[in-house]
Tab-separated table of C-alpha atoms and ligand atoms in Angstrom:
chain	number	residue	atom	x	y	z
Y	11	MET	CA	26.759	9.968	-13.894
Y	12	PHE	CA	30.407	9.827	-13.693
Y	13	GLU	CA	32.596	12.760	-14.669
Y	14	ARG	CA	33.952	11.385	-17.951
Y	15	LYS	CA	37.868	11.272	-17.641
Y	16	ASN	CA	40.519	11.501	-20.301
Y	17	THR	CA	43.089	8.869	-20.858
Y	18	GLU	CA	46.005	7.935	-23.001
Y	19	ALA	CA	44.668	4.168	-23.071
Y	20	ARG	CA	43.800	2.935	-26.394
Y	21	ARG	CA	41.113	0.634	-25.192
Y	22	ILE	CA	39.261	0.354	-22.087
Y	23	PRO	CA	38.406	-2.940	-20.520
Y	24	ARG	CA	34.967	-3.474	-20.035
Y	25	HIS	CA	35.466	-5.244	-16.858
Y	26	ILE	CA	37.904	-5.032	-14.323
Y	27	ALA	CA	38.681	-7.614	-11.172
Y	28	LEU	CA	40.590	-6.147	-8.177
Y	29	ILE	CA	42.645	-7.978	-5.631
Y	30	MET	CA	42.923	-5.413	-2.890
Y	31	ASP	CA	45.989	-6.697	-0.960
Y	32	GLY	CA	48.260	-5.182	1.300
Y	33	ASN	CA	46.055	-3.183	3.772
Y	34	GLY	CA	47.580	-5.024	6.792
Y	35	ARG	CA	50.902	-4.290	5.681
Y	36	TRP	CA	50.098	-0.654	4.962
Y	37	ALA	CA	48.912	-0.410	8.587
Y	38	LYS	CA	51.906	-2.246	10.021
Y	39	LYS	CA	54.447	-0.103	8.302
Y	40	ARG	CA	52.928	2.761	10.199
Y	41	MET	CA	52.444	1.037	13.614
Y	42	LEU	CA	48.754	1.036	13.249
Y	43	PRO	CA	46.089	-1.600	13.836
Y	44	ARG	CA	45.206	-3.712	10.602
Y	45	SER	CA	41.619	-2.498	10.833
Y	46	LEU	CA	43.028	1.085	10.193
Y	47	GLY	CA	44.757	-0.413	7.013
Y	48	HIS	CA	41.284	-1.748	5.926
Y	49	LYS	CA	39.560	1.436	6.599
Y	50	GLN	CA	42.009	3.187	4.313
Y	51	GLY	CA	41.629	0.452	1.867
Y	52	MET	CA	37.902	1.114	1.735
Y	53	GLU	CA	38.285	4.884	1.012
Y	54	ARG	CA	40.940	3.722	-1.692
Y	55	MET	CA	38.459	1.448	-3.147
Y	56	ILE	CA	35.869	4.231	-3.346
Y	57	GLY	CA	38.027	6.633	-5.124
Y	58	LEU	CA	39.262	3.957	-7.484
Y	59	LEU	CA	35.460	3.081	-8.504
Y	60	GLU	CA	34.760	6.502	-9.093
Y	61	HIS	CA	37.944	6.795	-11.473
Y	62	ALA	CA	37.398	3.333	-13.199
Y	63	PHE	CA	33.779	4.175	-13.956
Y	64	GLY	CA	34.632	7.562	-15.259
Y	65	LEU	CA	37.055	6.135	-17.617
Y	66	GLY	CA	34.217	3.986	-19.109
Y	67	VAL	CA	34.660	0.912	-17.451
Y	68	ASP	CA	31.348	-0.993	-17.109
Y	69	TYR	CA	31.972	-3.606	-14.657
Y	70	VAL	CA	34.128	-3.962	-11.799
Y	71	THR	CA	34.530	-6.878	-9.311
Y	72	LEU	CA	36.297	-6.420	-6.046
Y	73	PHE	CA	37.765	-9.139	-3.631
Y	74	ALA	CA	37.054	-7.948	-0.334
Y	75	LEU	CA	37.086	-11.072	1.902
Y	76	SER	CA	37.843	-14.626	0.794
Y	77	THR	CA	36.480	-17.739	2.191
Y	78	GLU	CA	40.036	-18.345	3.627
Y	79	ASN	CA	40.236	-15.076	5.150
Y	80	LEU	CA	37.579	-15.913	7.540
Y	81	GLN	CA	40.279	-17.905	9.444
Y	82	ARG	CA	41.665	-14.607	10.284
Y	83	PRO	CA	41.647	-13.628	14.070
Y	84	LYS	CA	38.328	-12.615	15.351
Y	85	GLU	CA	39.459	-8.947	16.136
Y	86	GLU	CA	40.339	-8.491	12.472
Y	87	LEU	CA	37.210	-9.916	11.216
Y	88	ASP	CA	35.057	-7.926	13.757
Y	89	GLY	CA	36.893	-4.676	12.440
Y	90	LEU	CA	36.038	-5.618	8.853
Y	91	TYR	CA	32.176	-6.194	9.980
Y	92	ASP	CA	32.323	-2.578	11.883
Y	93	LEU	CA	33.623	-1.279	8.616
Y	94	ILE	CA	30.736	-2.771	6.830
Y	95	ARG	CA	28.297	-1.681	9.395
Y	96	GLN	CA	29.749	2.012	9.519
Y	97	HIS	CA	30.431	2.780	5.905
Y	98	PHE	CA	29.171	0.274	3.263
Y	99	ALA	CA	25.926	1.683	2.773
Y	100	GLU	CA	27.033	5.266	2.495
Y	101	SER	CA	30.158	4.187	0.081
Y	102	MET	CA	27.743	2.260	-2.066
Y	103	GLU	CA	25.429	4.948	-2.142
Y	104	ARG	CA	27.969	7.359	-3.437
Y	105	ILE	CA	28.895	5.118	-6.486
Y	106	CYS	CA	25.785	3.098	-7.289
Y	107	SER	CA	23.338	5.696	-7.303
Y	108	ARG	CA	24.690	6.825	-10.352
Y	109	GLY	CA	23.253	3.774	-12.154
Y	110	VAL	CA	25.682	0.695	-10.979
Y	111	ARG	CA	23.847	-2.359	-10.043
Y	112	LEU	CA	25.463	-3.707	-7.091
Y	113	ARG	CA	25.745	-7.503	-6.490
Y	114	VAL	CA	27.380	-8.938	-3.389
Y	115	ILE	CA	28.864	-12.473	-4.563
Y	116	GLY	CA	30.029	-15.206	-2.061
Y	117	ASP	CA	28.613	-16.823	0.590
Y	118	ARG	CA	26.977	-14.336	2.506
Y	119	THR	CA	25.295	-16.632	5.196
Y	120	LEU	CA	28.924	-16.677	6.918
Y	121	LEU	CA	28.371	-13.287	7.952
Y	122	PRO	CA	26.763	-11.805	10.686
Y	123	LYS	CA	22.945	-11.372	10.446
Y	124	ASP	CA	22.873	-7.651	10.662
Y	125	VAL	CA	25.894	-7.374	8.151
Y	126	GLN	CA	23.910	-9.671	5.661
Y	127	GLU	CA	20.735	-7.208	6.092
Y	128	ILE	CA	23.229	-4.138	5.237
Y	129	LEU	CA	24.463	-5.776	2.258
Y	130	GLN	CA	20.865	-6.726	1.092
Y	131	ASP	CA	19.443	-3.226	1.554
Y	132	SER	CA	22.357	-1.722	-0.524
Y	133	GLU	CA	21.985	-4.236	-3.260
Y	134	LYS	CA	18.024	-3.593	-3.342
Y	135	LYS	CA	18.539	0.278	-4.036
Y	136	THR	CA	20.139	-0.783	-7.442
Y	137	LEU	CA	18.007	-3.363	-8.601
Y	138	SER	CA	16.669	-1.309	-11.477
Y	139	TYR	CA	19.886	-0.149	-12.794
Y	140	GLU	CA	21.636	-1.869	-15.828
Y	141	GLY	CA	24.603	-1.334	-17.954
Y	142	LYS	CA	27.054	-0.713	-15.120
Y	143	GLY	CA	28.036	-3.124	-12.457
Y	144	LEU	CA	29.767	-3.474	-9.255
Y	145	ASN	CA	30.542	-6.938	-7.839
Y	146	VAL	CA	31.528	-6.985	-4.150
Y	147	ALA	CA	33.084	-10.464	-3.214
Y	148	LEU	CA	32.747	-11.389	0.363
Y	149	CYS	CA	33.285	-14.780	1.712
Y	150	TYR	CA	33.954	-15.679	-1.707
Y	151	GLY	CA	36.068	-18.575	-3.022
Y	152	GLY	CA	36.437	-19.474	-6.833
Y	153	ARG	CA	36.487	-23.158	-6.464
Y	154	ALA	CA	33.052	-22.755	-4.400
Y	155	GLU	CA	31.612	-20.703	-7.018
Y	156	ILE	CA	32.343	-23.418	-9.457
Y	157	VAL	CA	31.181	-26.470	-7.150
Y	158	ARG	CA	27.897	-24.424	-6.509
Y	159	ALA	CA	27.503	-23.954	-10.056
Y	160	VAL	CA	27.936	-27.729	-10.870
Y	161	ASN	CA	25.527	-28.852	-7.935
Y	162	ASN	CA	22.880	-26.545	-9.346
Y	163	ALA	CA	23.320	-28.047	-12.900
Y	164	VAL	CA	23.289	-31.807	-11.375
Y	165	LYS	CA	20.027	-30.473	-9.313
Y	166	ALA	CA	18.423	-29.363	-12.671
Y	167	GLY	CA	19.505	-32.538	-14.543
Y	168	THR	CA	21.176	-30.774	-17.269
Y	169	SER	CA	24.455	-31.004	-18.996
Y	170	VAL	CA	26.289	-28.007	-19.519
Y	171	THR	CA	28.491	-26.347	-22.255
Y	172	GLU	CA	31.004	-23.634	-21.469
Y	173	GLU	CA	28.205	-20.867	-22.378
Y	174	SER	CA	25.351	-22.438	-20.331
Y	175	PHE	CA	27.918	-22.965	-17.376
Y	176	SER	CA	28.865	-19.323	-17.128
Y	177	LYS	CA	25.227	-18.545	-16.618
Y	178	LEU	CA	25.241	-20.576	-13.405
Y	179	LEU	CA	28.228	-18.153	-12.035
Y	180	TYR	CA	27.648	-15.155	-9.889
Y	181	THR	CA	28.938	-13.163	-12.814
Y	182	GLN	CA	26.248	-14.569	-15.251
Y	183	GLY	CA	25.389	-11.923	-17.920
Y	184	GLN	CA	28.520	-9.795	-17.417
Y	185	PRO	CA	31.437	-9.709	-19.669
Y	186	GLU	CA	34.499	-11.743	-18.382
Y	187	PRO	CA	37.272	-9.676	-16.785
Y	188	GLU	CA	39.547	-8.462	-19.475
Y	189	LEU	CA	41.891	-7.072	-16.815
Y	190	MET	CA	42.793	-8.507	-13.162
Y	191	ILE	CA	44.918	-6.277	-11.023
Y	192	ARG	CA	46.558	-7.494	-8.011
Y	193	THR	CA	48.317	-5.045	-5.685
Y	194	GLY	CA	50.572	-5.816	-2.559
Y	195	LYS	CA	53.315	-7.592	-4.591
Y	196	GLU	CA	51.921	-11.110	-4.744
Y	197	SER	CA	51.423	-12.561	-8.119
Y	198	ARG	CA	48.760	-15.373	-7.653
Y	199	LEU	CA	44.976	-15.411	-8.026
Y	200	SER	CA	44.153	-16.634	-4.752
Y	201	ASN	CA	40.928	-18.551	-5.696
Y	202	PHE	CA	39.433	-15.409	-7.414
Y	203	LEU	CA	37.111	-15.655	-10.595
Y	204	LEU	CA	38.764	-19.010	-11.528
Y	205	TYR	CA	36.301	-19.717	-14.306
Y	206	GLN	CA	35.966	-16.340	-15.506
Y	207	ALA	CA	39.774	-15.216	-15.800
Y	208	ALA	CA	40.379	-18.009	-18.195
Y	209	TYR	CA	41.575	-15.310	-20.632
Y	210	THR	CA	42.224	-12.235	-18.328
Y	211	GLU	CA	45.100	-10.099	-18.513
Y	212	LEU	CA	47.000	-10.173	-15.148
Y	213	TYR	CA	48.648	-7.290	-13.808
Y	214	PHE	CA	50.606	-7.394	-10.620
Y	215	SER	CA	51.399	-4.167	-8.900
Y	216	ASP	CA	54.089	-3.621	-5.852
Y	217	LYS	CA	51.837	-0.985	-4.249
Y	218	LEU	CA	50.049	-1.976	-1.203
Y	219	PHE	CA	46.332	-1.457	-1.883
Y	220	PRO	CA	45.999	1.950	0.116
Y	221	ASP	CA	48.645	3.444	-1.900
Y	222	PHE	CA	47.272	2.349	-5.370
Y	223	SER	CA	46.270	5.594	-6.744
Y	224	ASP	CA	43.828	6.550	-9.637
Y	225	GLU	CA	47.315	7.154	-11.549
Y	226	GLU	CA	48.503	3.653	-10.898
Y	227	LEU	CA	45.169	2.308	-12.085
Y	228	GLU	CA	45.353	4.053	-15.282
Y	229	ARG	CA	48.958	2.710	-15.652
Y	230	ALA	CA	47.483	-0.632	-15.330
Y	231	ILE	CA	44.757	0.406	-17.682
Y	232	VAL	CA	47.213	1.835	-20.588
Y	233	TRP	CA	49.359	-1.580	-20.143
Y	234	TYR	CA	46.191	-3.561	-20.926
Y	235	SER	CA	45.464	-1.467	-23.767
Y	236	LYS	CA	48.708	-2.406	-25.312
Y	237	ARG	CA	48.403	-6.079	-24.917
Y	238	ILE	CA	47.845	-8.346	-28.208
Y	239	ARG	CA	44.767	-10.522	-27.111
Y	240	ARG	CA	45.057	-13.698	-29.221
Y	241	PHE	CA	42.746	-16.078	-27.421
Y	242	GLY	CA	44.764	-19.067	-28.781
Y	243	LYS	CA	45.021	-17.689	-32.465
Y	244	THR	CA	48.204	-16.607	-34.418
Y	245	ASP	CA	48.848	-12.800	-34.984
Y	246	GLU	CA	48.301	-13.515	-38.855
Y	247	GLN	CA	44.764	-14.846	-38.154
Y	248	LEU	CA	44.091	-11.880	-35.858
Y	249	GLU	CA	45.297	-9.409	-38.838
Y	250	THR	CA	43.031	-11.288	-41.526
Y	251	GLU	CA	40.101	-11.000	-39.060
Y	252	LYS	CA	40.649	-7.196	-38.703
Y	253	LYS	CA	40.145	-6.795	-42.652
W	329	FPP	C1	43.850	-8.005	1.753
W	329	FPP	O1	44.867	-7.259	2.682
W	329	FPP	C2	42.484	-7.373	1.948
W	329	FPP	C3	41.624	-7.844	2.777
W	329	FPP	C4	41.537	-9.199	3.422
W	329	FPP	C5	40.225	-6.986	2.836
W	329	FPP	C6	40.026	-6.001	1.753
W	329	FPP	C7	39.169	-4.973	2.310
W	329	FPP	C8	38.827	-3.779	1.859
W	329	FPP	C9	39.905	-3.151	0.874
W	329	FPP	C10	38.233	-2.520	2.496
W	329	FPP	C11	36.922	-3.215	2.919
W	329	FPP	C12	35.887	-3.248	1.907
W	329	FPP	C13	34.685	-3.973	1.857
W	329	FPP	C14	33.788	-3.882	0.785
W	329	FPP	C15	34.473	-4.608	3.054
W	329	FPP	P1	45.570	-7.870	3.879
W	329	FPP	O2	44.865	-7.567	4.912
W	329	FPP	O3	45.768	-9.349	3.499
W	329	FPP	O4	47.057	-7.218	3.540
W	329	FPP	P2	48.413	-7.877	3.861
W	329	FPP	O5	48.694	-9.030	3.059
W	329	FPP	O6	49.215	-6.626	4.102
W	329	FPP	O7	48.173	-8.589	5.345
């Protein structure tokens, strides 16, 4: 169980998506290697997960490595893989052993074999958990996810509806993210959850990811809780529906 946290937020999103940007700049500012920025980012990531689940969030999707990131220098990628080798299993155990189902989403075949095994072992330990979920996107691209789903539908020889299509995505069975947070002063989606984020509230923070504190997360959730989500309708229609 997660320690239940109090909050002034009126409404807690069931699903938060998080683009963890700014590790490299955080390290550069301190004249440290980028790999140390990622390490600091991973520690922050665990703290934020603990906080989010404690606030009552049910699903979190983290953008840890995009397909495009695979073009980064070998040294940086090796640093990230080493981070997974050394800390992933233990970090996931800390969070997921409290009833969170872990799914690694993306094309993991692009990762070194031993890293794939670590991911699979961590996922396996959580197979029986339901209700709370953590998706870690590695070698992930939103367009690739959509193309993969289309190909699966074509292979099955079926036409799709919006609802049936969403069942072909990695996030099948989960609520769509109501809130997406991107740190690091950039305001773009960078190919993250393109289909699922159609109605997601987007929150951009100037903080570099390792500096994105629990309080910053709460600020984002309070901001979200004040948004009026119309889904294309008018305020008057929403009022009538409430009655
Ligand atoms: C983007 O920041 C961040 C990444 C490409 C990696 C994110 C990884 C972690 C937070 C930790 C590792 C977690 C797992 C699950 C492996 P950037 O490097 O692009 O930062 P910059 O824009 O400042 O250069």
